[in-house]
């Protein structure tokens, strides 16, 4: 792959650790931002029954030809997965800039001995903290924090996994 000019990157694995380092998290986000397109294409290809199942070794000599036909059909009859827009370059540049940024929040947790091996989520009264909490629009979150909607779509299920209730209204 590298001989074709492609930069091959594997996401990090926890290997028994509870949490990734900041560098590993940033690298993983970077890979995920690009990887979703690959997964979307694979999903389209696997909509064809023949390619959705395990392919026998006897089919290997003509597999490239079969996949080429399937891809031609997809390209002809399906819309593009993603079309470039004016914001793509700006998002990529911001991701590259943020990728090497230090995690000041993690430093704060360590400095104040707040980084513990486990944590418990508990209900709080939002009235007590509402004045201190920043109010951000969805556009500000997407543009400045998540650089896309993937994390926003996962936020509710993440909170439900870590809360003792699913009533998060």
PDB file of C-alpha atoms in Angstrom:
ATOM      1  CA  UNK A   1       0.000   0.000   0.000  1.00  0.00           C
ATOM      2  CA  UNK A   2       2.792   2.405   0.885  1.00  0.00           C
ATOM      3  CA  UNK A   3       4.411   1.713  -2.500  1.00  0.00           C
ATOM      4  CA  UNK A   4       1.224   3.153  -4.018  1.00  0.00           C
ATOM      5  CA  UNK A   5       1.720   6.370  -2.053  1.00  0.00           C
ATOM      6  CA  UNK A   6      -0.844   5.560   0.631  1.00  0.00           C
ATOM      7  CA  UNK A   7      -0.158   6.279   4.295  1.00  0.00           C
ATOM      8  CA  UNK A   8      -1.202   3.127   6.159  1.00  0.00           C
ATOM      9  CA  UNK A   9      -2.300   3.779   9.755  1.00  0.00           C
ATOM     10  CA  UNK A  10      -3.836   1.335  12.225  1.00  0.00           C
ATOM     11  CA  UNK A  11      -5.864   2.709  15.121  1.00  0.00           C
ATOM     12  CA  UNK A  12      -4.378   2.109  18.582  1.00  0.00           C
ATOM     13  CA  UNK A  13      -5.604  -0.717  20.810  1.00  0.00           C
ATOM     14  CA  UNK A  14      -6.081  -0.562  24.585  1.00  0.00           C
ATOM     15  CA  UNK A  15      -4.270  -3.858  25.279  1.00  0.00           C
ATOM     16  CA  UNK A  16      -5.509  -4.078  28.871  1.00  0.00           C
ATOM     17  CA  UNK A  17      -5.357  -0.348  29.611  1.00  0.00           C
ATOM     18  CA  UNK A  18      -8.498   1.517  30.652  1.00  0.00           C
ATOM     19  CA  UNK A  19      -7.935   4.589  28.529  1.00  0.00           C
ATOM     20  CA  UNK A  20      -6.030   5.840  25.491  1.00  0.00           C
ATOM     21  CA  UNK A  21      -3.424   8.583  25.767  1.00  0.00           C
ATOM     22  CA  UNK A  22      -4.315  11.986  24.344  1.00  0.00           C
ATOM     23  CA  UNK A  23      -2.035  11.351  21.372  1.00  0.00           C
ATOM     24  CA  UNK A  24      -3.709   7.993  20.685  1.00  0.00           C
ATOM     25  CA  UNK A  25      -7.195   9.530  20.925  1.00  0.00           C
ATOM     26  CA  UNK A  26      -6.246  12.303  18.520  1.00  0.00           C
ATOM     27  CA  UNK A  27      -4.727   9.794  16.078  1.00  0.00           C
ATOM     28  CA  UNK A  28      -7.821   7.586  16.316  1.00  0.00           C
ATOM     29  CA  UNK A  29     -10.148  10.530  15.599  1.00  0.00           C
ATOM     30  CA  UNK A  30      -8.019  11.407  12.610  1.00  0.00           C
ATOM     31  CA  UNK A  31      -8.230   7.850  11.236  1.00  0.00           C
ATOM     32  CA  UNK A  32     -11.981   7.618  11.960  1.00  0.00           C
ATOM     33  CA  UNK A  33     -12.666  10.844  10.078  1.00  0.00           C
ATOM     34  CA  UNK A  34     -11.172   9.279   6.951  1.00  0.00           C
ATOM     35  CA  UNK A  35     -12.149   5.652   7.592  1.00  0.00           C
ATOM     36  CA  UNK A  36     -15.925   6.145   7.511  1.00  0.00           C
ATOM     37  CA  UNK A  37     -15.783   6.655   3.740  1.00  0.00           C
ATOM     38  CA  UNK A  38     -14.036   3.293   3.333  1.00  0.00           C
ATOM     39  CA  UNK A  39     -16.683   1.588   5.490  1.00  0.00           C
ATOM     40  CA  UNK A  40     -19.495   3.259   3.539  1.00  0.00           C
ATOM     41  CA  UNK A  41     -18.059   1.983   0.247  1.00  0.00           C
ATOM     42  CA  UNK A  42     -17.613  -1.530   1.692  1.00  0.00           C
ATOM     43  CA  UNK A  43     -21.230  -1.452   2.835  1.00  0.00           C
ATOM     44  CA  UNK A  44     -22.425  -0.574  -0.660  1.00  0.00           C
ATOM     45  CA  UNK A  45     -20.346  -3.357  -2.203  1.00  0.00           C
ATOM     46  CA  UNK A  46     -21.696  -5.890   0.308  1.00  0.00           C
ATOM     47  CA  UNK A  47     -25.260  -5.068  -0.697  1.00  0.00           C
ATOM     48  CA  UNK A  48     -24.593  -7.436  -3.592  1.00  0.00           C
ATOM     49  CA  UNK A  49     -25.357 -10.908  -2.243  1.00  0.00           C
ATOM     50  CA  UNK A  50     -22.359 -12.562  -3.906  1.00  0.00           C
ATOM     51  CA  UNK A  51     -19.910 -10.178  -2.207  1.00  0.00           C
ATOM     52  CA  UNK A  52     -21.757 -10.108   1.115  1.00  0.00           C
ATOM     53  CA  UNK A  53     -20.832 -13.725   1.848  1.00  0.00           C
ATOM     54  CA  UNK A  54     -17.559 -15.594   2.166  1.00  0.00           C
ATOM     55  CA  UNK A  55     -16.141 -16.007  -1.306  1.00  0.00           C
ATOM     56  CA  UNK A  56     -14.626 -19.414  -2.145  1.00  0.00           C
ATOM     57  CA  UNK A  57     -10.960 -19.601  -3.151  1.00  0.00           C
ATOM     58  CA  UNK A  58     -12.011 -20.963  -6.532  1.00  0.00           C
ATOM     59  CA  UNK A  59     -13.514 -17.516  -7.298  1.00  0.00           C
ATOM     60  CA  UNK A  60     -10.282 -15.601  -6.637  1.00  0.00           C
ATOM     61  CA  UNK A  61      -9.066 -15.613 -10.266  1.00  0.00           C
ATOM     62  CA  UNK A  62     -12.080 -13.540 -11.377  1.00  0.00           C
ATOM     63  CA  UNK A  63     -12.817 -11.664  -8.129  1.00  0.00           C
ATOM     64  CA  UNK A  64     -11.189  -8.420  -9.292  1.00  0.00           C
ATOM     65  CA  UNK A  65     -13.351  -8.492 -12.436  1.00  0.00           C
ATOM     66  CA  UNK A  66     -16.506  -9.167 -10.374  1.00  0.00           C
ATOM     67  CA  UNK A  67     -15.762  -6.329  -7.946  1.00  0.00           C
ATOM     68  CA  UNK A  68     -15.066  -3.986 -10.883  1.00  0.00           C
ATOM     69  CA  UNK A  69     -18.500  -4.770 -12.337  1.00  0.00           C
ATOM     70  CA  UNK A  70     -20.204  -4.200  -8.975  1.00  0.00           C
ATOM     71  CA  UNK A  71     -18.361  -0.891  -8.501  1.00  0.00           C
ATOM     72  CA  UNK A  72     -19.328   0.226 -12.014  1.00  0.00           C
ATOM     73  CA  UNK A  73     -22.991  -0.511 -11.223  1.00  0.00           C
ATOM     74  CA  UNK A  74     -22.725   1.411  -7.941  1.00  0.00           C
ATOM     75  CA  UNK A  75     -21.034   4.362  -9.639  1.00  0.00           C
ATOM     76  CA  UNK A  76     -23.689   4.466 -12.354  1.00  0.00           C
ATOM     77  CA  UNK A  77     -26.829   4.089 -10.257  1.00  0.00           C
ATOM     78  CA  UNK A  78     -25.988   5.383  -6.782  1.00  0.00           C
ATOM     79  CA  UNK A  79     -25.231   8.966  -5.751  1.00  0.00           C
ATOM     80  CA  UNK A  80     -21.739   9.794  -4.492  1.00  0.00           C
ATOM     81  CA  UNK A  81     -21.182   8.975  -0.835  1.00  0.00           C
ATOM     82  CA  UNK A  82     -19.862  12.419  -0.114  1.00  0.00           C
ATOM     83  CA  UNK A  83     -19.271  15.420  -2.262  1.00  0.00           C
ATOM     84  CA  UNK A  84     -16.578  17.921  -1.418  1.00  0.00           C
ATOM     85  CA  UNK A  85     -17.640  21.273  -0.118  1.00  0.00           C
ATOM     86  CA  UNK A  86     -15.882  24.509   0.719  1.00  0.00           C
ATOM     87  CA  UNK A  87     -15.505  23.590   4.395  1.00  0.00           C
ATOM     88  CA  UNK A  88     -13.549  20.346   3.807  1.00  0.00           C
ATOM     89  CA  UNK A  89     -10.126  22.002   3.501  1.00  0.00           C
ATOM     90  CA  UNK A  90     -10.760  24.198   6.549  1.00  0.00           C
ATOM     91  CA  UNK A  91     -11.853  21.172   8.614  1.00  0.00           C
ATOM     92  CA  UNK A  92      -8.784  19.181   7.529  1.00  0.00           C
ATOM     93  CA  UNK A  93      -6.448  22.063   8.405  1.00  0.00           C
ATOM     94  CA  UNK A  94      -8.109  22.486  11.801  1.00  0.00           C
ATOM     95  CA  UNK A  95      -7.837  18.745  12.501  1.00  0.00           C
ATOM     96  CA  UNK A  96      -4.121  18.803  11.687  1.00  0.00           C
ATOM     97  CA  UNK A  97      -3.645  21.809  13.975  1.00  0.00           C
ATOM     98  CA  UNK A  98      -5.642  20.278  16.847  1.00  0.00           C
ATOM     99  CA  UNK A  99      -4.041  16.853  16.439  1.00  0.00           C
ATOM    100  CA  UNK A 100      -0.818  17.982  18.101  1.00  0.00           C
ATOM    101  CA  UNK A 101      -2.439  20.204  20.725  1.00  0.00           C
ATOM    102  CA  UNK A 102      -1.819  19.259  24.345  1.00  0.00           C
ATOM    103  CA  UNK A 103      -4.721  18.206  26.535  1.00  0.00           C
ATOM    104  CA  UNK A 104      -4.891  20.970  29.151  1.00  0.00           C
ATOM    105  CA  UNK A 105      -7.931  19.401  30.794  1.00  0.00           C
ATOM    106  CA  UNK A 106      -6.016  16.176  31.440  1.00  0.00           C
ATOM    107  CA  UNK A 107      -3.175  18.222  32.966  1.00  0.00           C
ATOM    108  CA  UNK A 108      -5.720  19.964  35.215  1.00  0.00           C
ATOM    109  CA  UNK A 109      -7.097  16.593  36.369  1.00  0.00           C
ATOM    110  CA  UNK A 110      -3.617  15.276  37.153  1.00  0.00           C
ATOM    111  CA  UNK A 111      -2.506  18.476  38.896  1.00  0.00           C
ATOM    112  CA  UNK A 112      -5.567  18.403  41.174  1.00  0.00           C
ATOM    113  CA  UNK A 113      -5.465  14.632  41.747  1.00  0.00           C
ATOM    114  CA  UNK A 114      -8.852  14.218  40.088  1.00  0.00           C
ATOM    115  CA  UNK A 115      -7.830  11.520  37.663  1.00  0.00           C
ATOM    116  CA  UNK A 116      -9.069   8.330  39.282  1.00  0.00           C
ATOM    117  CA  UNK A 117      -9.196   4.768  38.024  1.00  0.00           C
ATOM    118  CA  UNK A 118     -12.981   4.752  38.110  1.00  0.00           C
ATOM    119  CA  UNK A 119     -15.733   7.288  38.235  1.00  0.00           C
ATOM    120  CA  UNK A 120     -19.410   7.229  39.059  1.00  0.00           C
ATOM    121  CA  UNK A 121     -21.956   9.287  37.254  1.00  0.00           C
ATOM    122  CA  UNK A 122     -24.568  10.890  39.445  1.00  0.00           C
ATOM    123  CA  UNK A 123     -27.460  13.237  38.944  1.00  0.00           C
ATOM    124  CA  UNK A 124     -26.847  16.927  39.490  1.00  0.00           C
ATOM    125  CA  UNK A 125     -29.171  19.871  39.625  1.00  0.00           C
ATOM    126  CA  UNK A 126     -28.486  21.895  36.500  1.00  0.00           C
ATOM    127  CA  UNK A 127     -29.705  25.052  38.263  1.00  0.00           C
ATOM    128  CA  UNK A 128     -26.543  24.942  40.426  1.00  0.00           C
ATOM    129  CA  UNK A 129     -24.161  25.109  37.469  1.00  0.00           C
ATOM    130  CA  UNK A 130     -26.109  26.762  34.660  1.00  0.00           C
ATOM    131  CA  UNK A 131     -24.441  30.176  35.098  1.00  0.00           C
ATOM    132  CA  UNK A 132     -20.943  28.672  34.734  1.00  0.00           C
ATOM    133  CA  UNK A 133     -21.722  26.388  31.817  1.00  0.00           C
ATOM    134  CA  UNK A 134     -21.021  27.772  28.335  1.00  0.00           C
ATOM    135  CA  UNK A 135     -23.956  27.928  25.956  1.00  0.00           C
ATOM    136  CA  UNK A 136     -22.960  26.718  22.500  1.00  0.00           C
ATOM    137  CA  UNK A 137     -25.035  26.329  19.397  1.00  0.00           C
ATOM    138  CA  UNK A 138     -24.977  23.034  17.509  1.00  0.00           C
ATOM    139  CA  UNK A 139     -23.011  24.779  14.741  1.00  0.00           C
ATOM    140  CA  UNK A 140     -20.364  25.945  17.248  1.00  0.00           C
ATOM    141  CA  UNK A 141     -20.008  22.417  18.624  1.00  0.00           C
ATOM    142  CA  UNK A 142     -19.707  20.873  15.151  1.00  0.00           C
ATOM    143  CA  UNK A 143     -17.308  23.565  13.888  1.00  0.00           C
ATOM    144  CA  UNK A 144     -15.058  23.915  16.943  1.00  0.00           C
ATOM    145  CA  UNK A 145     -15.234  20.755  19.015  1.00  0.00           C
ATOM    146  CA  UNK A 146     -16.326  17.631  17.148  1.00  0.00           C
ATOM    147  CA  UNK A 147     -15.456  18.758  13.588  1.00  0.00           C
ATOM    148  CA  UNK A 148     -18.408  16.743  12.349  1.00  0.00           C
ATOM    149  CA  UNK A 149     -21.625  15.149  13.566  1.00  0.00           C
ATOM    150  CA  UNK A 150     -20.386  11.611  14.327  1.00  0.00           C
ATOM    151  CA  UNK A 151     -19.643  12.288  18.018  1.00  0.00           C
ATOM    152  CA  UNK A 152     -22.909  14.171  18.448  1.00  0.00           C
ATOM    153  CA  UNK A 153     -24.869  11.216  17.138  1.00  0.00           C
ATOM    154  CA  UNK A 154     -23.085   8.951  19.651  1.00  0.00           C
ATOM    155  CA  UNK A 155     -23.394  11.312  22.649  1.00  0.00           C
ATOM    156  CA  UNK A 156     -26.790  10.161  23.906  1.00  0.00           C
ATOM    157  CA  UNK A 157     -25.961   6.442  23.774  1.00  0.00           C
ATOM    158  CA  UNK A 158     -22.595   7.141  25.469  1.00  0.00           C
ATOM    159  CA  UNK A 159     -24.340   8.989  28.282  1.00  0.00           C
ATOM    160  CA  UNK A 160     -26.931   6.212  28.623  1.00  0.00           C
ATOM    161  CA  UNK A 161     -24.159   3.601  28.865  1.00  0.00           C
ATOM    162  CA  UNK A 162     -22.609   5.511  31.765  1.00  0.00           C
ATOM    163  CA  UNK A 163     -25.729   6.651  33.593  1.00  0.00           C
ATOM    164  CA  UNK A 164     -27.941   4.571  35.832  1.00  0.00           C
ATOM    165  CA  UNK A 165     -31.007   5.839  33.981  1.00  0.00           C
ATOM    166  CA  UNK A 166     -31.941   6.288  30.362  1.00  0.00           C
ATOM    167  CA  UNK A 167     -34.147   9.273  31.213  1.00  0.00           C
ATOM    168  CA  UNK A 168     -31.700  12.010  30.196  1.00  0.00           C
ATOM    169  CA  UNK A 169     -34.235  14.736  29.448  1.00  0.00           C
TER     170      UNK A 169
END
